[in-house]
XYZ file of C-alpha atoms in Angstrom:
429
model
C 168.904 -23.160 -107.593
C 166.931 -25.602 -106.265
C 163.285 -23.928 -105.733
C 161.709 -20.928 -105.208
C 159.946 -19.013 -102.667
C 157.075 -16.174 -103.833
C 157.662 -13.286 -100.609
C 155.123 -10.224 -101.818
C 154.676 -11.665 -105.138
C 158.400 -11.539 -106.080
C 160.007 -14.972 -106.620
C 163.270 -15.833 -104.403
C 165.577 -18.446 -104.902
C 165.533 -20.408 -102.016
C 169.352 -21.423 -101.871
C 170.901 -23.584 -98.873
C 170.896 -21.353 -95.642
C 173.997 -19.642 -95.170
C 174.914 -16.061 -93.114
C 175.052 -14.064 -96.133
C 172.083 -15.355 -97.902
C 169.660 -14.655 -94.589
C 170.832 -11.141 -94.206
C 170.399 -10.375 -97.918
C 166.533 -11.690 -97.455
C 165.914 -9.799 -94.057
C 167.124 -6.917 -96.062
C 165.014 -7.183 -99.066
C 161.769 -8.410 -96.905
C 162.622 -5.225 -94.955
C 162.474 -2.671 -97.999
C 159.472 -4.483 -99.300
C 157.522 -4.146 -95.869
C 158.282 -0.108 -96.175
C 157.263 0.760 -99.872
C 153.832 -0.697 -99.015
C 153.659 1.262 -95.183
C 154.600 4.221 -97.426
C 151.662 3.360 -100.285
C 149.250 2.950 -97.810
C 150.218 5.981 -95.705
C 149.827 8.161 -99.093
C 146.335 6.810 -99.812
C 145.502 7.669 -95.963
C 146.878 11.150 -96.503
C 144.466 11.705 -99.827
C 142.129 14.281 -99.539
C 137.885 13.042 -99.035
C 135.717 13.572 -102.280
C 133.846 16.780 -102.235
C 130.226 16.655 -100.473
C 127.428 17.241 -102.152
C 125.754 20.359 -101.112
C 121.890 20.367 -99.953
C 119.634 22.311 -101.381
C 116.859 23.844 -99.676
C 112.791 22.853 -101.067
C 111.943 25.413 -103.334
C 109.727 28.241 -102.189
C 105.768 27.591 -102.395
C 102.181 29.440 -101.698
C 99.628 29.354 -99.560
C 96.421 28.216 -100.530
C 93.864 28.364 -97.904
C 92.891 30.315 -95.253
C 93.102 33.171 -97.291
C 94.994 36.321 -96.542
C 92.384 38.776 -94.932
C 89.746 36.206 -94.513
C 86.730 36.776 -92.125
C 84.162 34.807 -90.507
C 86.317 31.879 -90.567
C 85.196 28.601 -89.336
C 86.381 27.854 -86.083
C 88.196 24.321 -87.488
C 89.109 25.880 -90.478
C 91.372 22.934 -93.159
C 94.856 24.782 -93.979
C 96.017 24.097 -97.813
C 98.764 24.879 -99.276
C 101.128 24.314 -102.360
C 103.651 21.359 -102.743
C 106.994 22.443 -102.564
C 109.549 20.220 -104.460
C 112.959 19.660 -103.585
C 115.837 19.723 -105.918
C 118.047 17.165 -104.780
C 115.038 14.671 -104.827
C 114.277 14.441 -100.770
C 111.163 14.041 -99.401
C 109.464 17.079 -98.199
C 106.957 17.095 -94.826
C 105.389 20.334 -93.438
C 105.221 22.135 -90.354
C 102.044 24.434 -89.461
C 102.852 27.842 -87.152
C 99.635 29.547 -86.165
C 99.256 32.003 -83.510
C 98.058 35.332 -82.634
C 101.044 37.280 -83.072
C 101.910 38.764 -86.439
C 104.896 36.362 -86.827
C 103.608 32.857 -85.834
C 106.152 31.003 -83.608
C 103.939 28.530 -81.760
C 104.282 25.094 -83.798
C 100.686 23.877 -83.808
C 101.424 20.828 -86.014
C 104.601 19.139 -87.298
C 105.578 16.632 -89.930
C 102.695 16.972 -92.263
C 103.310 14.999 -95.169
C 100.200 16.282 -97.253
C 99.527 19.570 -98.141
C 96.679 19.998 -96.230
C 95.702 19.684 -92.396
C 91.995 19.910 -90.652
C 92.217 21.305 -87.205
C 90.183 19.232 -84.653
C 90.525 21.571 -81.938
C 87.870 24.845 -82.670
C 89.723 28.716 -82.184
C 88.631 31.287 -80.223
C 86.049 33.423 -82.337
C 86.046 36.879 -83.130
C 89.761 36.234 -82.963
C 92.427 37.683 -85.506
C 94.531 34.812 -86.357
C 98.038 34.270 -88.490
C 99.593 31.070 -90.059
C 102.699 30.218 -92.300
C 103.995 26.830 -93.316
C 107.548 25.650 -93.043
C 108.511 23.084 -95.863
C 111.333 20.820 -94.402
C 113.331 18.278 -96.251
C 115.541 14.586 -94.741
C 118.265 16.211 -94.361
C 116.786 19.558 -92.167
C 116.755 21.949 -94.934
C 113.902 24.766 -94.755
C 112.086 27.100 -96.846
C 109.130 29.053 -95.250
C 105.749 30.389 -96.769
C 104.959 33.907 -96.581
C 102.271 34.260 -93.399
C 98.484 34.753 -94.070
C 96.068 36.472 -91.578
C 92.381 35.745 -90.832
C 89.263 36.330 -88.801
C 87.305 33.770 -86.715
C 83.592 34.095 -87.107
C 81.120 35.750 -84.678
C 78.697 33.524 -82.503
C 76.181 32.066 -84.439
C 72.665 33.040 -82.263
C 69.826 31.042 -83.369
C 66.792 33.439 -85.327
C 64.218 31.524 -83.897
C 64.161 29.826 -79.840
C 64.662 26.493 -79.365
C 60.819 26.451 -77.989
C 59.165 30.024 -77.427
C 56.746 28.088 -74.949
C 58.365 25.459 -72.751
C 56.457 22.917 -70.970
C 57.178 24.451 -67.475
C 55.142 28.072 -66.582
C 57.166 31.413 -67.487
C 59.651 32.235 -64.901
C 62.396 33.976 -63.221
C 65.339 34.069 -60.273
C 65.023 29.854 -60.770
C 68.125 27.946 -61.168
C 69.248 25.069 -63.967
C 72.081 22.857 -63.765
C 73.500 19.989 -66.707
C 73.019 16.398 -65.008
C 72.717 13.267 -65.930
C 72.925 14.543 -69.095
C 69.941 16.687 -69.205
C 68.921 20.465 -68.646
C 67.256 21.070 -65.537
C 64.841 23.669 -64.108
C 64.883 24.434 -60.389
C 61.755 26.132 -58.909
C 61.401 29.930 -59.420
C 58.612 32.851 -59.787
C 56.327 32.497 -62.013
C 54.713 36.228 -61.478
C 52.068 34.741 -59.169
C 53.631 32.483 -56.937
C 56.802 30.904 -56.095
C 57.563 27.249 -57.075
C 58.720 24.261 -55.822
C 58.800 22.247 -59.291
C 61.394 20.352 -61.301
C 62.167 20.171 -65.368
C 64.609 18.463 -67.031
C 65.039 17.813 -71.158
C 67.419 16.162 -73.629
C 67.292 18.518 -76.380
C 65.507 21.686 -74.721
C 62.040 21.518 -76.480
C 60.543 18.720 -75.009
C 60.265 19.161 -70.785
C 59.459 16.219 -68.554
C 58.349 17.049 -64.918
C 60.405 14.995 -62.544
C 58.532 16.370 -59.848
C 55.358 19.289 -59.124
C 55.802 19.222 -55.116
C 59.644 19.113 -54.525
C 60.141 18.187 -50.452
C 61.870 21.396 -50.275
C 59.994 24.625 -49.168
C 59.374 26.989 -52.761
C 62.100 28.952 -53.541
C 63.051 31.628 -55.745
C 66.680 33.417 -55.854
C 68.420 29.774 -54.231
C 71.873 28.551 -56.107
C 72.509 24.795 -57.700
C 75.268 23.019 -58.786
C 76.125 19.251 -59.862
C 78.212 17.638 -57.275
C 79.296 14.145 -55.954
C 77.138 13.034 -58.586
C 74.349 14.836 -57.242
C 71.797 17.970 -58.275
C 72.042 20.399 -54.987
C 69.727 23.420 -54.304
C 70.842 25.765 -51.919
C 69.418 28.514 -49.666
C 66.652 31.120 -51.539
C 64.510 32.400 -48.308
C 66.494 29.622 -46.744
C 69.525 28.350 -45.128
C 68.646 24.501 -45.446
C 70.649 22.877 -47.850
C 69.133 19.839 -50.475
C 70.388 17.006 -52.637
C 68.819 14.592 -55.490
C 69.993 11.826 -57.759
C 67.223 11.902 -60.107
C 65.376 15.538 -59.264
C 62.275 13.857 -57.604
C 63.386 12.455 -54.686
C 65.141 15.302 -52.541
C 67.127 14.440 -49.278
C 67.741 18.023 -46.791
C 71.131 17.580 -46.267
C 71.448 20.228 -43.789
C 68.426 22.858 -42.433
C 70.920 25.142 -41.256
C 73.642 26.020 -42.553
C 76.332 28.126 -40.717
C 75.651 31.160 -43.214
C 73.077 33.160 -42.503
C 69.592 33.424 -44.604
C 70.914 33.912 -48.137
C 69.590 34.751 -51.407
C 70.741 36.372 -54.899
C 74.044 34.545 -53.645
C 76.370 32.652 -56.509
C 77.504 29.129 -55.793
C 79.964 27.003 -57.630
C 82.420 23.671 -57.007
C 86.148 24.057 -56.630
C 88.484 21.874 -55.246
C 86.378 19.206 -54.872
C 83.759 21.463 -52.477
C 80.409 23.621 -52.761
C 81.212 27.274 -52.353
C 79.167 29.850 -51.088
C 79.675 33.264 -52.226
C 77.862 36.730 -50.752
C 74.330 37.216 -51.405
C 71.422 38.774 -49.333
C 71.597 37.774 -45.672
C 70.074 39.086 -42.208
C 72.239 41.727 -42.548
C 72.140 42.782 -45.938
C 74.705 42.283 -48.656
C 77.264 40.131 -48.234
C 80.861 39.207 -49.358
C 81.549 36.537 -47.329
C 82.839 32.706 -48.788
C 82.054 29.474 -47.202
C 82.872 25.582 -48.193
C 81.634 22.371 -47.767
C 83.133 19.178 -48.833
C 79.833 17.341 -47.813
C 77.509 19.988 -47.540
C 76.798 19.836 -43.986
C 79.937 20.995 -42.626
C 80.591 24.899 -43.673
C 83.900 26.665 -43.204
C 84.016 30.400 -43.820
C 86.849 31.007 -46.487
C 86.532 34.639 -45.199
C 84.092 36.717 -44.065
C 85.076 39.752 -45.832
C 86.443 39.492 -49.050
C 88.012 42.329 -50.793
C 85.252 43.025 -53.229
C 81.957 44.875 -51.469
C 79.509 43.311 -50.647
C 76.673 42.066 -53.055
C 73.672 40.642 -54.513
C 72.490 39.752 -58.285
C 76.079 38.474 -59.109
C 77.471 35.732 -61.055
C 80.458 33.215 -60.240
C 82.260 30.288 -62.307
C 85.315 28.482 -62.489
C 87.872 28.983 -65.303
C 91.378 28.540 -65.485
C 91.454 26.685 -62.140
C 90.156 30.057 -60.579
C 86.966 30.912 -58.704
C 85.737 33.904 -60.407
C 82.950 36.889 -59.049
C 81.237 39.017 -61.822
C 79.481 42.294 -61.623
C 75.924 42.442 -59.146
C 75.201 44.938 -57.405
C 76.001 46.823 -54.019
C 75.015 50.244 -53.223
C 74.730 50.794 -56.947
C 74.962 48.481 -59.915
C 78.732 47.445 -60.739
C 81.102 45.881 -63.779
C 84.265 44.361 -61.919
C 85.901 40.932 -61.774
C 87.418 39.213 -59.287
C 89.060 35.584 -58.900
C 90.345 33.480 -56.612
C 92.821 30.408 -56.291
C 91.565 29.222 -52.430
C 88.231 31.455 -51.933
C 90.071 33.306 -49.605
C 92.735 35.484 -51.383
C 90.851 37.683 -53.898
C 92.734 39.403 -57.205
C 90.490 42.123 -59.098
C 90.586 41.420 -62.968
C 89.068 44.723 -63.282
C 87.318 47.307 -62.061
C 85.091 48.544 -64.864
C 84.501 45.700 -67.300
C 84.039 46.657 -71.279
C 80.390 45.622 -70.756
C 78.298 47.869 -68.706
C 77.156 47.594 -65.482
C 74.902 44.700 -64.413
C 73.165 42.572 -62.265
C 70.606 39.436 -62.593
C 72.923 38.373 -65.711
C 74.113 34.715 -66.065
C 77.623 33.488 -66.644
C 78.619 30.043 -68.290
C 82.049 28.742 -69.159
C 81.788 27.232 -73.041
C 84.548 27.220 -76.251
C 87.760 28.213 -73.419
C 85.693 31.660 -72.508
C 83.935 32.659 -69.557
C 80.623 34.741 -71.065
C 77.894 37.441 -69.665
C 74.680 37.221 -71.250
C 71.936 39.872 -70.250
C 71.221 41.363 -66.873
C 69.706 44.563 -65.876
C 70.822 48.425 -65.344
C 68.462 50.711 -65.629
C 67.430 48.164 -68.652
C 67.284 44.861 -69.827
C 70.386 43.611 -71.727
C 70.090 41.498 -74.674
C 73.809 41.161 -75.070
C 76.333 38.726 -74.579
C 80.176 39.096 -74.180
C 82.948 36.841 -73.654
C 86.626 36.492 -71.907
C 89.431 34.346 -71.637
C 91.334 36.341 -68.644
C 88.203 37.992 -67.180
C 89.967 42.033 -68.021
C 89.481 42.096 -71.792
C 86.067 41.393 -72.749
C 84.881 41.081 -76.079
C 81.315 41.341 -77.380
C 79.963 38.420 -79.314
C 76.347 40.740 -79.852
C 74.589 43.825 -78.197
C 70.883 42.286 -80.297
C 70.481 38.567 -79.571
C 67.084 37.573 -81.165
C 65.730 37.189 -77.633
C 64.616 39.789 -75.304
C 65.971 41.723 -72.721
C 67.270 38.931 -70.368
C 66.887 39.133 -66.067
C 66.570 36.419 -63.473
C 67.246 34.082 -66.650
C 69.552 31.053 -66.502
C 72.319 29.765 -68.509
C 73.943 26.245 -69.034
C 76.596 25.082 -71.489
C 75.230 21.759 -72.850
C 75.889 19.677 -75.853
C 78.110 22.260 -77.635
C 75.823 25.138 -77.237
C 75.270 27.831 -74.829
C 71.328 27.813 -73.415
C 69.313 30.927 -71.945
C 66.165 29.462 -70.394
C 62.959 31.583 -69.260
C 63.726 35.134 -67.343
C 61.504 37.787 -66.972
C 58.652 34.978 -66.570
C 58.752 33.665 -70.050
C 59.410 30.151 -69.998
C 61.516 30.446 -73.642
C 64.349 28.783 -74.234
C 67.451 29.527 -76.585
C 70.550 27.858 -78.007
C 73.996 29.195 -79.499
């Protein structure tokens, strides 16, 4: 044998090539080739290791809110217990809070402290619930049990902002928020009618932009902020007015296609000035008109579904125009709204607050709201909505006094009520 040849670690002799000796290597390469196919198809056919099995984080408590709490703030800071997890995983949170007793609207996800601050306020007066889901890396849950609380009631101010304002006591003026003050629109004063104009930063102090407005006096007109402009419109009139800066007035239009109107509401939607009922020639009215410029007026209809009135109150919420109480041949509670001015939907009929007229109405915390008005009395109330059929009442004894021909602005995180009954007062809440 002359040498050798290694073939899968087994040592051949490597004789001289003959017949025989190939076929006796083919042979043994052959078998060799097959025991190891059959090894590895053994080890293919071996069963996988076990897995281990995840374990759910252990359960945990709720700290704060409270169960049963009340007059809770409306950015209340959720707290809660860690829960561990046994297999060693890191454990976030997820916050459910809703109105429902069983909380299935994810507010916040993937907390990964035991704590979280809301930065978005709640509705008040509102009955709340909340539960925290513990979830590990590898999906696992365990839930909390589910806590319940209150929301706190408005918080009205003891004492008025100023109980003697700068500008005389008055009534049936209007105020509007603009360049980034509170302003006061002309009025009665209980001896004459004015033509003034008020504005202030912080609702104490009043600066008059103007004694002799170019605009006739006017008591019972509308305003609103549009096109970056203060507008007064109509009261004994049908002559429409803009300013920039509240002294310097230009008459837009001095007649308007609607007739003589006062005790009307106005507001802007879809980029317009609406018109809406009011006292005209004729008496009452329910008609709607728009104006994208204020000199061109197109009637939305001239009858709208709800009668015809006077001493009402419109706003815009939820991308609707909305009509509140007044009165027509007697003093009334409904709601309507509107998506286009023309097409009108009754909320309601007969409101949870009673019947009213000269009131205000101010959009402020996601709520339209009602403060005073007259019946056969003065209202000192206030009530609030967030669908304009279920209303809820924030107070029935606000510390100021019965409330008519008052205004109302929303303004730096409070709600205003400014003069009425011709007290030149002025409140914040």
């Amino acid at each position: 044998m002359k040498n050798l040849v290694n073939y899968f670690g087994i040592l051949y002799p490597l004789a001289p090539i003959k017949r025989n000796n190939i076929k006796s290597f083919l042979k043994i390469s052959s078998l060799c080739l097959l025991m190891l196919a059959t090894a590895c198809n053994k080890d293919d056919d071996a069963p996988p290791p076990p897995e281990t099995e995840n374990n759910a984080p252990e359960a945990f408590n709720l700290i704060g809110v409270t169960n049963n709490a009340v007059g809770v703030d409306v950015q209340p800071t959720f707290s809660w217990e860690a829960s561990t997890d046994p297999d060693g995983d890191t454990v976030n949170y997820n916050l459910y809070l809703g109105i429902e007793e069983n909380p299935t609207t994810l507010y916040a996800q993937d907390i990964s402290t035991t704590n979280f601050e809301l930065t978005e306020p709640l509705f008040r007066l509102q009955t709340y619930y909340w539960k925290i889901e513990a979830k590990d890396t590898n999906g696992a849950t365990t839930s909390s049990n589910t806590n319940t609380f209150t929301t706190k009631a408005v918080n009205f101010n003891t004492n008025a902002i100023t109980a003697n304002a700068a500008f005389s006591g008055r009534g049936d003026h209007t105020s509007v928020v603009f360049d980034n003050k509170i302003w006061v629109i002309g009025g009665y004063d209980g001896t004459e009618t004015k033509n003034d104009v008020w504005y202030s930063t912080d609702g104490n102090t009043w600066t008059e932009a103007t004694n002799n407005a170019p605009f006739s006096v006017r008591s019972n007109h509308t305003s609103v902020v549009f096109d970056n402009k203060m507008w007064v419109i109509g009261g004994n009139n049908k002559d429409v007015w803009s300013s920039t800066d509240g002294s310097t007035w230009i008459e837009v239009t001095n007649d308007a296609p609607f007739s003589y109107r006062i005790s009307h509401s106005s507001v802007v939607f879809d980029n317009k000035i609406w018109v809406i009922g009011g006292f005209s020639n004729s008496g009452k009215a329910n008609d709607v008109w728009s104006s994208a410029d204020g000199i061109t007026w197109t009637e939305a209809t001239n009858e709208a579904p709800f009668s015809a009135r006077a001493g009402h109150t419109s706003v815009v919420f939820d991308n609707k125009i909305w009509v509140i109480a007044g009165a027509d041949s007697g003093i009334i509670n409904d709601v309507w709204y509107s998506t286009d001015g023309s097409t009108w939907t009754e909320a309601t009929n007969n409101a949870t607050f009673p019947v009213r007229h000269g009131h205000t109405s101010v959009v402020s915390d996601n709520k339209m709201w009602v403060i005073g008005g007259l019946n056969s009395f003065g209202h000192k109330d206030a009530w609030y909505s967030t669908d304009g059929n279920t209303w809820v009442e924030a107070t029935n004894n606000a510390p100021f006094s019965d409330k008519l021909s008052h205004t109302s602005v929303a303004y730096d995180n409070k709600i205003w009520v400014i003069g009425g009954n011709q007290n030149n007062d002025v409140w914040a809440f």
